[in-house]
């Protein structure tokens, strides 16, 4: 309960178990503002977090000044990410009826789906009927942390460009990164750019830090 509290505020959860622990929550339980685990993990991006043995989780709640950013959309399919942490991360609110999608990829079931929420560090396919500009309102984020799974993972970029050499992983390694360019071709990028989505191929389950 965040009523009558002064922002920013923190809660500390100590994992006293010798093996990985699944921490889960409901989006509906998160009130106004931004909720982050250990400064990397956006709690609106998912409903679970796999904590390491004896890990201490710092959950931060904050209300920050909003800024604007844009993503260029080309006619046809676009592979994008959210360049800001949006205070209202509902897919219907952000994309409305102007676009088809967004589609995210579940690396466990290996299926595409339309999420109710969109969040930082995720990649999305969005179809646009014409060239246009998509405007976002939110808070910039310099990095993110995410669980990744063996096979293909659809991820995004923080609010600032990231050299691919500065991406860190634990428990696995990166076999390839691919970007969809404006011609509809997949290319290997030297860096991740805000607003773009990327396919990551890894051989094992693990965690990724963008940047490390």
Coordinates of N, CA and C in Angstrom, one line a residue:
X1 N 0.9 -1.2 0.0 CA 0.0 0.0 0.0 C 0.9 1.2 0.0
X2 N 0.8 2.1 -1.0 CA 1.6 3.3 -1.2 C 1.0 4.6 -0.7
X3 N -0.2 4.5 -0.1 CA -0.9 5.7 0.4 C -0.1 6.3 1.5
X4 N -0.1 7.6 1.5 CA 0.5 8.4 2.6 C 2.0 8.1 2.7
X5 N 2.6 7.7 1.6 CA 4.1 7.5 1.6 C 4.8 8.6 0.8
X6 N 6.0 8.8 1.1 CA 6.8 9.8 0.4 C 7.7 9.1 -0.6
X7 N 7.7 9.6 -1.8 CA 8.5 9.0 -2.9 C 9.8 9.7 -2.9
X8 N 10.9 8.9 -3.4 CA 10.8 7.5 -3.6 C 10.8 6.7 -2.3
X9 N 10.4 5.4 -2.4 CA 10.4 4.6 -1.2 C 10.9 3.2 -1.7
X10 N 11.4 2.4 -0.7 CA 11.9 1.1 -1.0 C 11.4 0.1 0.0
X11 N 11.3 -1.2 -0.5 CA 11.1 -2.3 0.4 C 12.2 -3.3 0.1
X12 N 12.6 -4.0 1.1 CA 13.7 -5.0 1.0 C 13.2 -6.4 1.3
X13 N 13.4 -7.3 0.4 CA 12.9 -8.7 0.6 C 14.1 -9.6 0.5
X14 N 14.4 -10.3 1.6 CA 15.6 -11.1 1.7 C 15.2 -12.6 1.4
X15 N 15.8 -13.2 0.4 CA 15.6 -14.6 0.1 C 16.5 -15.4 0.9
X16 N 15.9 -16.2 1.8 CA 16.7 -17.1 2.7 C 16.6 -18.6 2.3
X17 N 16.7 -18.8 1.0 CA 16.5 -20.2 0.4 C 17.7 -20.5 -0.4
X18 N 18.2 -21.7 -0.3 CA 19.5 -22.1 -1.0 C 19.3 -22.4 -2.5
X19 N 18.1 -22.2 -3.0 CA 17.9 -22.4 -4.5 C 17.1 -21.3 -5.0
X20 N 16.9 -21.2 -6.3 CA 16.2 -20.1 -7.0 C 14.7 -20.1 -6.5
X21 N 14.2 -18.9 -6.3 CA 12.8 -18.7 -5.8 C 12.0 -17.8 -6.8
X22 N 10.8 -18.3 -7.1 CA 10.0 -17.5 -8.0 C 9.1 -16.5 -7.2
X23 N 9.3 -15.2 -7.5 CA 8.5 -14.2 -6.8 C 7.5 -13.7 -7.9
X24 N 6.3 -13.6 -7.5 CA 5.2 -13.2 -8.5 C 4.3 -12.2 -7.9
X25 N 3.5 -11.5 -8.7 CA 2.6 -10.5 -8.3 C 1.6 -10.3 -9.4
X26 N 0.6 -9.5 -9.1 CA -0.5 -9.1 -10.0 C -0.3 -7.7 -10.5
X27 N -0.5 -7.4 -11.8 CA -0.4 -6.0 -12.3 C -1.4 -5.2 -11.6
X28 N -2.6 -5.7 -11.3 CA -3.7 -4.9 -10.7 C -3.3 -4.4 -9.3
X29 N -2.4 -5.1 -8.7 CA -2.0 -4.7 -7.3 C -1.0 -3.5 -7.4
X30 N -0.5 -3.1 -8.5 CA 0.5 -2.0 -8.6 C -0.3 -0.7 -8.8
X31 N -0.1 0.2 -8.0 CA -0.8 1.5 -8.1 C -0.1 2.4 -9.0
X32 N -0.4 3.7 -8.9 CA 0.3 4.7 -9.7 C 1.8 4.8 -9.5
X33 N 2.5 5.1 -10.5 CA 4.0 5.2 -10.4 C 4.7 4.1 -11.0
X34 N 6.0 4.0 -10.7 CA 6.9 3.1 -11.3 C 7.5 2.1 -10.2
X35 N 7.5 0.8 -10.5 CA 7.9 -0.2 -9.6 C 9.1 -1.0 -10.2
X36 N 10.2 -1.0 -9.5 CA 11.4 -1.6 -10.1 C 12.1 -2.6 -9.0
X37 N 12.5 -3.7 -9.5 CA 13.3 -4.6 -8.7 C 14.8 -4.4 -8.9
X38 N 15.5 -4.1 -7.9 CA 17.0 -4.0 -8.0 C 17.5 -3.0 -9.0
X39 N 16.6 -2.0 -9.3 CA 17.0 -0.9 -10.2 C 17.0 -1.3 -11.7
X40 N 16.7 -2.6 -12.0 CA 16.8 -3.1 -13.4 C 15.4 -3.6 -13.9
X41 N 14.7 -4.3 -13.1 CA 13.6 -5.1 -13.5 C 12.3 -4.3 -13.4
X42 N 11.6 -4.0 -14.5 CA 10.3 -3.2 -14.4 C 9.2 -4.2 -14.1
X43 N 8.5 -4.0 -12.9 CA 7.5 -4.9 -12.5 C 6.3 -4.9 -13.4
X44 N 6.1 -3.9 -14.2 CA 5.0 -3.8 -15.1 C 5.3 -4.6 -16.4
X45 N 6.5 -5.0 -16.6 CA 6.9 -5.8 -17.8 C 6.5 -7.2 -17.7
X46 N 6.4 -7.7 -16.4 CA 6.1 -9.1 -16.2 C 5.4 -9.3 -14.9
X47 N 5.0 -10.5 -14.6 CA 4.4 -10.8 -13.3 C 5.2 -11.7 -12.4
X48 N 6.4 -12.0 -12.8 CA 7.3 -12.9 -12.0 C 8.8 -12.5 -12.1
X49 N 9.5 -12.9 -11.1 CA 11.0 -12.7 -11.1 C 11.6 -13.9 -10.4
X50 N 12.6 -14.4 -11.0 CA 13.3 -15.6 -10.5 C 14.5 -15.1 -9.7
X51 N 14.4 -15.1 -8.4 CA 15.5 -14.6 -7.5 C 16.6 -15.7 -7.3
X52 N 17.8 -15.3 -7.3 CA 18.9 -16.2 -7.0 C 18.9 -16.6 -5.6
X53 N 19.6 -17.7 -5.2 CA 19.7 -18.1 -3.8 C 20.3 -17.0 -2.9
X54 N 19.6 -16.7 -1.8 CA 20.0 -15.7 -0.8 C 20.1 -14.3 -1.4
X55 N 19.4 -14.0 -2.5 CA 19.4 -12.7 -3.1 C 18.6 -11.7 -2.3
X56 N 19.0 -10.5 -2.1 CA 18.2 -9.5 -1.5 C 17.5 -8.6 -2.6
X57 N 16.2 -8.6 -2.6 CA 15.5 -7.8 -3.6 C 15.1 -6.4 -3.0
X58 N 15.5 -5.4 -3.8 CA 15.1 -4.0 -3.4 C 14.0 -3.6 -4.4
X59 N 12.8 -3.4 -3.8 CA 11.7 -2.9 -4.7 C 11.5 -1.4 -4.4
X60 N 11.6 -0.7 -5.5 CA 11.6 0.8 -5.5 C 10.3 1.3 -6.1
X61 N 9.6 2.2 -5.4 CA 8.4 2.8 -5.9 C 8.8 4.3 -6.1
X62 N 8.4 4.9 -7.2 CA 8.8 6.3 -7.5 C 7.8 6.9 -8.4
X63 N 7.7 8.3 -8.3 CA 6.9 9.1 -9.2 C 7.9 10.1 -9.8
X64 N 8.1 10.1 -11.1 CA 9.1 11.0 -11.7 C 8.5 11.9 -12.7
X65 N 9.2 13.0 -13.0 CA 8.8 13.9 -14.1 C 8.8 13.2 -15.4
X66 N 7.8 13.4 -16.2 CA 7.7 12.7 -17.5 C 8.3 13.5 -18.6
X67 N 8.8 12.8 -19.6 CA 9.4 13.5 -20.8 C 8.8 12.8 -22.1
X68 N 9.0 13.3 -23.2 CA 8.5 12.8 -24.5 C 9.6 12.2 -25.3
X69 N 9.2 11.1 -26.1 CA 10.2 10.5 -27.0 C 9.3 10.0 -28.2
X70 N 9.9 9.7 -29.3 CA 9.2 9.2 -30.5 C 9.9 8.0 -31.1
X71 N 9.1 7.2 -31.8 CA 9.6 6.1 -32.6 C 9.0 6.2 -34.0
X72 N 9.9 6.1 -35.0 CA 9.5 6.2 -36.4 C 8.9 4.9 -36.8
X73 N 7.7 4.9 -37.3 CA 7.0 3.7 -37.8 C 6.9 3.8 -39.3
X74 N 7.3 2.7 -39.9 CA 7.2 2.6 -41.4 C 6.0 1.8 -41.8
X75 N 5.5 2.0 -43.0 CA 4.4 1.2 -43.5 C 4.7 -0.2 -43.6
X76 N 3.9 -1.1 -42.9 CA 4.2 -2.5 -42.8 C 4.5 -2.9 -41.4
X77 N 5.2 -4.0 -41.3 CA 5.6 -4.5 -39.9 C 6.8 -3.8 -39.4
X78 N 6.8 -3.4 -38.1 CA 7.9 -2.8 -37.5 C 8.3 -3.6 -36.2
X79 N 9.5 -3.7 -35.9 CA 10.0 -4.4 -34.7 C 10.5 -3.3 -33.8
X80 N 9.8 -2.9 -32.7 CA 10.1 -1.8 -31.9 C 10.2 -2.2 -30.5
X81 N 10.7 -1.2 -29.7 CA 10.6 -1.4 -28.2 C 10.2 0.0 -27.6
X82 N 9.8 0.0 -26.4 CA 9.3 1.2 -25.7 C 10.5 2.0 -25.2
X83 N 10.7 3.2 -25.7 CA 11.9 4.0 -25.3 C 11.8 4.6 -23.9
X84 N 10.6 4.6 -23.3 CA 10.4 5.2 -22.0 C 9.6 4.3 -21.1
X85 N 9.8 4.4 -19.8 CA 8.9 3.7 -18.9 C 7.6 4.5 -18.8
X86 N 6.5 4.0 -19.3 CA 5.3 4.7 -19.4 C 4.5 4.5 -18.1
X87 N 3.9 5.6 -17.6 CA 3.1 5.5 -16.4 C 1.8 4.7 -16.6
X88 N 1.3 4.7 -17.8 CA 0.1 3.9 -18.2 C 0.5 3.0 -19.3
X89 N 1.1 1.8 -18.9 CA 1.7 1.0 -20.0 C 0.7 0.0 -20.6
X90 N -0.6 0.4 -20.7 CA -1.6 -0.4 -21.3 C -1.4 -0.4 -22.9
X91 N -1.4 -1.6 -23.5 CA -1.2 -1.6 -24.9 C -2.3 -0.8 -25.7
X92 N -3.5 -1.0 -25.2 CA -4.6 -0.2 -25.9 C -4.4 1.3 -25.8
X93 N -3.9 1.7 -24.7 CA -3.8 3.2 -24.5 C -2.6 3.7 -25.3
X94 N -1.5 3.0 -25.4 CA -0.4 3.4 -26.2 C -0.6 3.4 -27.7
X95 N -1.1 2.2 -28.2 CA -1.2 2.0 -29.6 C -2.6 2.4 -30.2
X96 N -3.7 2.3 -29.4 CA -5.0 2.6 -29.8 C -5.4 1.7 -31.0
X97 N -6.2 2.3 -31.9 CA -6.6 1.6 -33.1 C -5.9 2.0 -34.4
X98 N -4.8 2.7 -34.2 CA -4.0 3.2 -35.4 C -3.1 2.1 -35.9
X99 N -2.8 1.1 -35.0 CA -1.8 0.1 -35.4 C -2.4 -1.3 -35.1
X100 N -1.8 -2.3 -35.8 CA -2.2 -3.7 -35.6 C -1.1 -4.4 -34.7
X101 N -1.6 -4.9 -33.5 CA -0.6 -5.4 -32.6 C -0.8 -4.7 -31.3
X102 N 0.2 -4.6 -30.4 CA 1.6 -5.2 -30.6 C 1.6 -6.7 -30.3
X103 N 2.6 -7.4 -31.0 CA 2.8 -8.8 -30.7 C 4.1 -9.0 -30.0
X104 N 4.1 -9.7 -28.9 CA 5.3 -10.1 -28.2 C 5.5 -11.6 -28.4
X105 N 6.7 -12.1 -28.1 CA 7.0 -13.5 -28.3 C 7.3 -14.2 -26.9
X106 N 6.6 -15.3 -26.7 CA 6.8 -16.0 -25.4 C 7.9 -17.1 -25.7
X107 N 9.1 -17.0 -25.2 CA 10.2 -17.9 -25.5 C 10.0 -19.3 -24.9
X108 N 9.1 -19.4 -23.9 CA 8.8 -20.7 -23.3 C 7.8 -21.5 -24.1
X109 N 6.7 -20.9 -24.5 CA 5.7 -21.7 -25.3 C 6.0 -21.5 -26.8
X110 N 6.9 -20.6 -27.1 CA 7.3 -20.3 -28.5 C 6.1 -19.9 -29.4
X111 N 5.4 -19.0 -28.8 CA 4.2 -18.4 -29.5 C 4.1 -16.9 -29.4
X112 N 3.5 -16.3 -30.4 CA 3.2 -14.8 -30.3 C 1.9 -14.6 -29.6
X113 N 1.8 -13.4 -28.9 CA 0.6 -13.0 -28.3 C 0.5 -11.5 -28.2
X114 N -0.7 -11.0 -28.0 CA -0.9 -9.5 -27.8 C -1.0 -9.3 -26.3
X115 N 0.0 -8.6 -25.7 CA 0.0 -8.4 -24.2 C -1.0 -7.3 -23.8
X116 N -1.4 -7.3 -22.6 CA -2.2 -6.2 -22.1 C -1.4 -5.0 -21.7
X117 N -0.1 -5.3 -21.3 CA 0.8 -4.3 -20.8 C 2.1 -4.4 -21.7
X118 N 2.7 -3.2 -22.0 CA 4.0 -3.2 -22.6 C 5.0 -2.5 -21.7
X119 N 6.2 -3.0 -21.7 CA 7.2 -2.5 -20.8 C 8.6 -2.4 -21.3
X120 N 9.4 -1.9 -20.5 CA 10.8 -1.7 -20.9 C 11.5 -3.0 -21.1
X121 N 12.4 -3.0 -22.0 CA 13.3 -4.2 -22.3 C 12.6 -5.3 -23.1
X122 N 11.4 -5.0 -23.7 CA 10.7 -6.0 -24.5 C 10.7 -5.5 -25.9
X123 N 10.7 -6.5 -26.9 CA 10.5 -6.1 -28.3 C 9.1 -6.5 -28.7
X124 N 8.5 -5.7 -29.7 CA 7.2 -5.9 -30.1 C 7.1 -5.7 -31.7
X125 N 6.3 -6.6 -32.3 CA 5.9 -6.4 -33.7 C 4.7 -5.5 -33.7
X126 N 4.7 -4.4 -34.5 CA 3.6 -3.6 -34.7 C 3.4 -3.3 -36.2
X127 N 2.2 -3.4 -36.7 CA 1.9 -3.1 -38.1 C 1.3 -1.7 -38.2
X128 N 1.9 -0.9 -39.1 CA 1.4 0.4 -39.4 C 0.9 0.5 -40.9
X129 N -0.2 1.1 -41.1 CA -0.7 1.2 -42.5 C 0.0 2.3 -43.3
X130 N 0.8 3.1 -42.6 CA 1.5 4.2 -43.4 C 2.7 4.6 -42.5
X131 N 3.6 5.4 -43.1 CA 4.8 5.9 -42.4 C 4.2 7.0 -41.4
X132 N 4.6 6.9 -40.1 CA 4.1 7.8 -39.1 C 5.1 7.9 -38.0
X133 N 4.8 8.7 -37.0 CA 5.6 8.8 -35.8 C 4.7 8.4 -34.6
X134 N 5.2 7.6 -33.7 CA 4.5 7.2 -32.5 C 5.2 7.9 -31.3
X135 N 4.4 8.7 -30.6 CA 4.9 9.5 -29.5 C 4.6 8.8 -28.1
X136 N 5.7 8.8 -27.3 CA 5.6 8.2 -26.0 C 5.8 9.3 -24.9
X137 N 5.1 9.1 -23.8 CA 5.3 9.9 -22.6 C 5.7 9.0 -21.4
X138 N 6.8 9.4 -20.7 CA 7.3 8.5 -19.6 C 8.6 9.0 -19.1
X139 N 9.3 8.0 -18.5 CA 10.6 8.3 -17.8 C 11.7 7.5 -18.5
X140 N 12.8 8.1 -18.7 CA 14.0 7.5 -19.3 C 14.6 6.4 -18.3
X141 N 15.0 5.3 -18.9 CA 15.7 4.3 -18.1 C 17.0 3.9 -18.8
X142 N 18.1 3.9 -18.1 CA 19.4 3.7 -18.7 C 19.8 2.2 -18.9
X143 N 19.1 1.3 -18.3 CA 19.4 -0.1 -18.4 C 18.2 -1.0 -18.0
X144 N 18.3 -2.2 -18.2 CA 17.3 -3.2 -17.7 C 18.0 -4.6 -17.6
X145 N 17.3 -5.4 -16.8 CA 17.7 -6.8 -16.5 C 16.5 -7.6 -16.8
X146 N 16.7 -8.8 -17.4 CA 15.6 -9.7 -17.8 C 16.0 -11.1 -17.7
X147 N 15.0 -12.0 -17.4 CA 15.3 -13.4 -17.6 C 15.2 -13.7 -19.1
X148 N 16.1 -14.6 -19.6 CA 16.0 -15.1 -21.0 C 16.0 -16.6 -21.0
X149 N 15.5 -17.2 -22.0 CA 15.3 -18.6 -22.1 C 15.9 -19.2 -23.4
X150 N 16.3 -20.5 -23.3 CA 17.0 -21.1 -24.4 C 16.2 -20.9 -25.7
X151 N 16.9 -20.5 -26.8 CA 16.2 -20.2 -28.0 C 16.1 -18.7 -28.3
X152 N 15.0 -18.4 -28.9 CA 14.8 -17.0 -29.4 C 14.1 -16.2 -28.3
X153 N 14.6 -14.9 -28.1 CA 14.0 -14.0 -27.1 C 13.8 -12.6 -27.8
X154 N 12.7 -12.0 -27.6 CA 12.4 -10.7 -28.3 C 12.5 -9.6 -27.2
X155 N 13.6 -8.9 -27.4 CA 14.0 -7.9 -26.4 C 14.1 -6.5 -27.0
X156 N 14.3 -5.5 -26.1 CA 14.4 -4.1 -26.6 C 15.6 -3.4 -26.2
X157 N 15.6 -2.1 -26.3 CA 16.8 -1.2 -25.9 C 16.3 -0.3 -24.8
X158 N 17.2 0.1 -23.9 CA 16.9 1.2 -23.0 C 16.7 2.5 -23.7
X159 N 16.6 3.6 -22.9 CA 16.4 4.9 -23.5 C 17.7 5.5 -24.1
X160 N 18.8 4.8 -24.0 CA 20.0 5.3 -24.6 C 20.7 4.1 -25.4
X161 N 21.4 4.4 -26.5 CA 22.1 3.4 -27.3 C 23.0 2.5 -26.4
X162 N 23.1 1.3 -26.8 CA 24.0 0.3 -26.1 C 24.8 -0.5 -27.1
X163 N 26.1 -0.4 -26.9 CA 27.0 -1.2 -27.8 C 26.7 -2.7 -27.5
X164 N 26.7 -3.5 -28.5 CA 26.4 -5.0 -28.2 C 27.5 -5.6 -27.4
X165 N 28.7 -5.1 -27.5 CA 29.8 -5.6 -26.7 C 29.6 -5.4 -25.2
X166 N 28.7 -4.4 -24.8 CA 28.6 -4.1 -23.4 C 27.4 -4.8 -22.8
X167 N 26.8 -5.7 -23.5 CA 25.6 -6.5 -23.0 C 26.2 -7.7 -22.2
X168 N 25.7 -7.9 -21.0 CA 26.1 -8.9 -20.1 C 25.1 -10.0 -19.9
X169 N 25.5 -11.3 -19.8 CA 24.6 -12.4 -19.5 C 25.2 -13.3 -18.4
X170 N 24.3 -13.9 -17.7 CA 24.7 -14.9 -16.7 C 24.0 -16.2 -17.0
X171 N 24.7 -17.3 -16.9 CA 24.1 -18.6 -17.2 C 24.0 -19.1 -18.6
X172 N 24.4 -18.2 -19.5 CA 24.3 -18.5 -20.9 C 25.2 -17.6 -21.7
X173 N 25.1 -17.6 -23.0 CA 25.9 -16.7 -23.9 C 25.0 -16.4 -25.1
X174 N 25.4 -15.3 -25.8 CA 24.6 -14.8 -26.9 C 25.2 -15.4 -28.2
X175 N 24.3 -16.1 -28.9 CA 24.7 -16.7 -30.2 C 24.5 -15.7 -31.4
X176 N 23.5 -14.8 -31.2 CA 23.2 -13.9 -32.3 C 22.2 -12.8 -31.9
X177 N 22.3 -11.6 -32.5 CA 21.4 -10.6 -32.3 C 20.9 -10.1 -33.7
X178 N 19.6 -9.9 -33.9 CA 19.1 -9.5 -35.2 C 18.1 -8.4 -35.1
X179 N 18.2 -7.5 -36.0 CA 17.3 -6.3 -36.1 C 16.6 -6.3 -37.4
X180 N 15.3 -5.8 -37.4 CA 14.5 -5.7 -38.6 C 14.7 -4.2 -39.1
X181 N 15.3 -4.1 -40.3 CA 15.5 -2.7 -40.8 C 14.3 -2.2 -41.6
X182 N 14.4 -1.0 -42.1 CA 13.3 -0.3 -42.8 C 12.9 -1.0 -44.1
X183 N 13.8 -1.8 -44.6 CA 13.5 -2.5 -45.9 C 12.8 -3.9 -45.7
X184 N 12.7 -4.2 -44.4 CA 12.1 -5.5 -44.1 C 13.1 -6.7 -44.0
X185 N 14.4 -6.3 -44.0 CA 15.4 -7.4 -43.9 C 16.0 -7.4 -42.5
X186 N 16.4 -8.6 -42.1 CA 17.0 -8.8 -40.8 C 18.5 -8.6 -40.9
X187 N 19.1 -7.8 -40.0 CA 20.5 -7.4 -40.1 C 21.1 -7.6 -38.7
X188 N 22.4 -7.8 -38.7 CA 23.2 -7.9 -37.4 C 23.6 -6.5 -37.0
X189 N 23.2 -6.0 -35.8 CA 23.5 -4.6 -35.4 C 24.8 -4.6 -34.6
X190 N 25.5 -3.4 -34.7 CA 26.7 -3.2 -33.8 C 26.3 -2.6 -32.5
X191 N 25.1 -2.0 -32.4 CA 24.6 -1.4 -31.2 C 23.1 -1.5 -31.2
X192 N 22.5 -1.5 -30.0 CA 21.1 -1.4 -29.8 C 20.7 0.1 -29.8
X193 N 19.5 0.4 -30.4 CA 19.1 1.8 -30.5 C 17.7 1.9 -29.8
X194 N 17.5 3.0 -29.1 CA 16.2 3.2 -28.4 C 15.0 3.2 -29.4
X195 N 14.0 2.5 -29.0 CA 12.8 2.4 -29.9 C 12.8 1.2 -30.8
X196 N 14.0 0.5 -30.9 CA 14.1 -0.7 -31.8 C 14.0 -2.0 -31.0
X197 N 13.4 -3.0 -31.6 CA 13.3 -4.3 -31.0 C 14.4 -5.3 -31.6
X198 N 14.7 -6.3 -30.9 CA 15.8 -7.2 -31.3 C 15.5 -8.7 -31.0
X199 N 15.9 -9.6 -31.9 CA 15.9 -11.0 -31.6 C 17.2 -11.4 -31.0
X200 N 17.2 -12.0 -29.8 CA 18.4 -12.6 -29.2 C 18.3 -14.1 -29.2
X201 N 19.4 -14.8 -29.7 CA 19.4 -16.2 -29.6 C 20.4 -16.7 -28.6
X202 N 20.0 -17.5 -27.6 CA 20.9 -18.0 -26.6 C 20.6 -19.5 -26.4
X203 N 21.7 -20.3 -26.0 CA 21.6 -21.7 -25.9 C 21.0 -22.2 -24.6
X204 N 21.0 -21.4 -23.6 CA 20.5 -21.8 -22.3 C 19.7 -20.7 -21.6
X205 N 18.9 -21.1 -20.6 CA 18.2 -20.1 -19.7 C 19.3 -19.3 -19.0
X206 N 18.9 -18.1 -18.7 CA 19.8 -17.2 -17.9 C 19.3 -15.9 -17.7
X207 N 20.1 -14.9 -17.4 CA 19.7 -13.5 -17.2 C 20.6 -12.6 -18.1
X208 N 20.0 -11.5 -18.5 CA 20.6 -10.6 -19.4 C 20.6 -9.2 -18.8
X209 N 21.7 -8.5 -18.9 CA 21.9 -7.1 -18.4 C 22.2 -6.2 -19.6
X210 N 21.3 -5.2 -19.8 CA 21.5 -4.3 -21.0 C 21.6 -2.9 -20.5
X211 N 22.8 -2.3 -20.4 CA 24.1 -2.9 -20.5 C 24.5 -3.6 -19.2
X212 N 25.6 -4.2 -19.2 CA 26.0 -5.0 -18.0 C 26.3 -4.1 -16.8

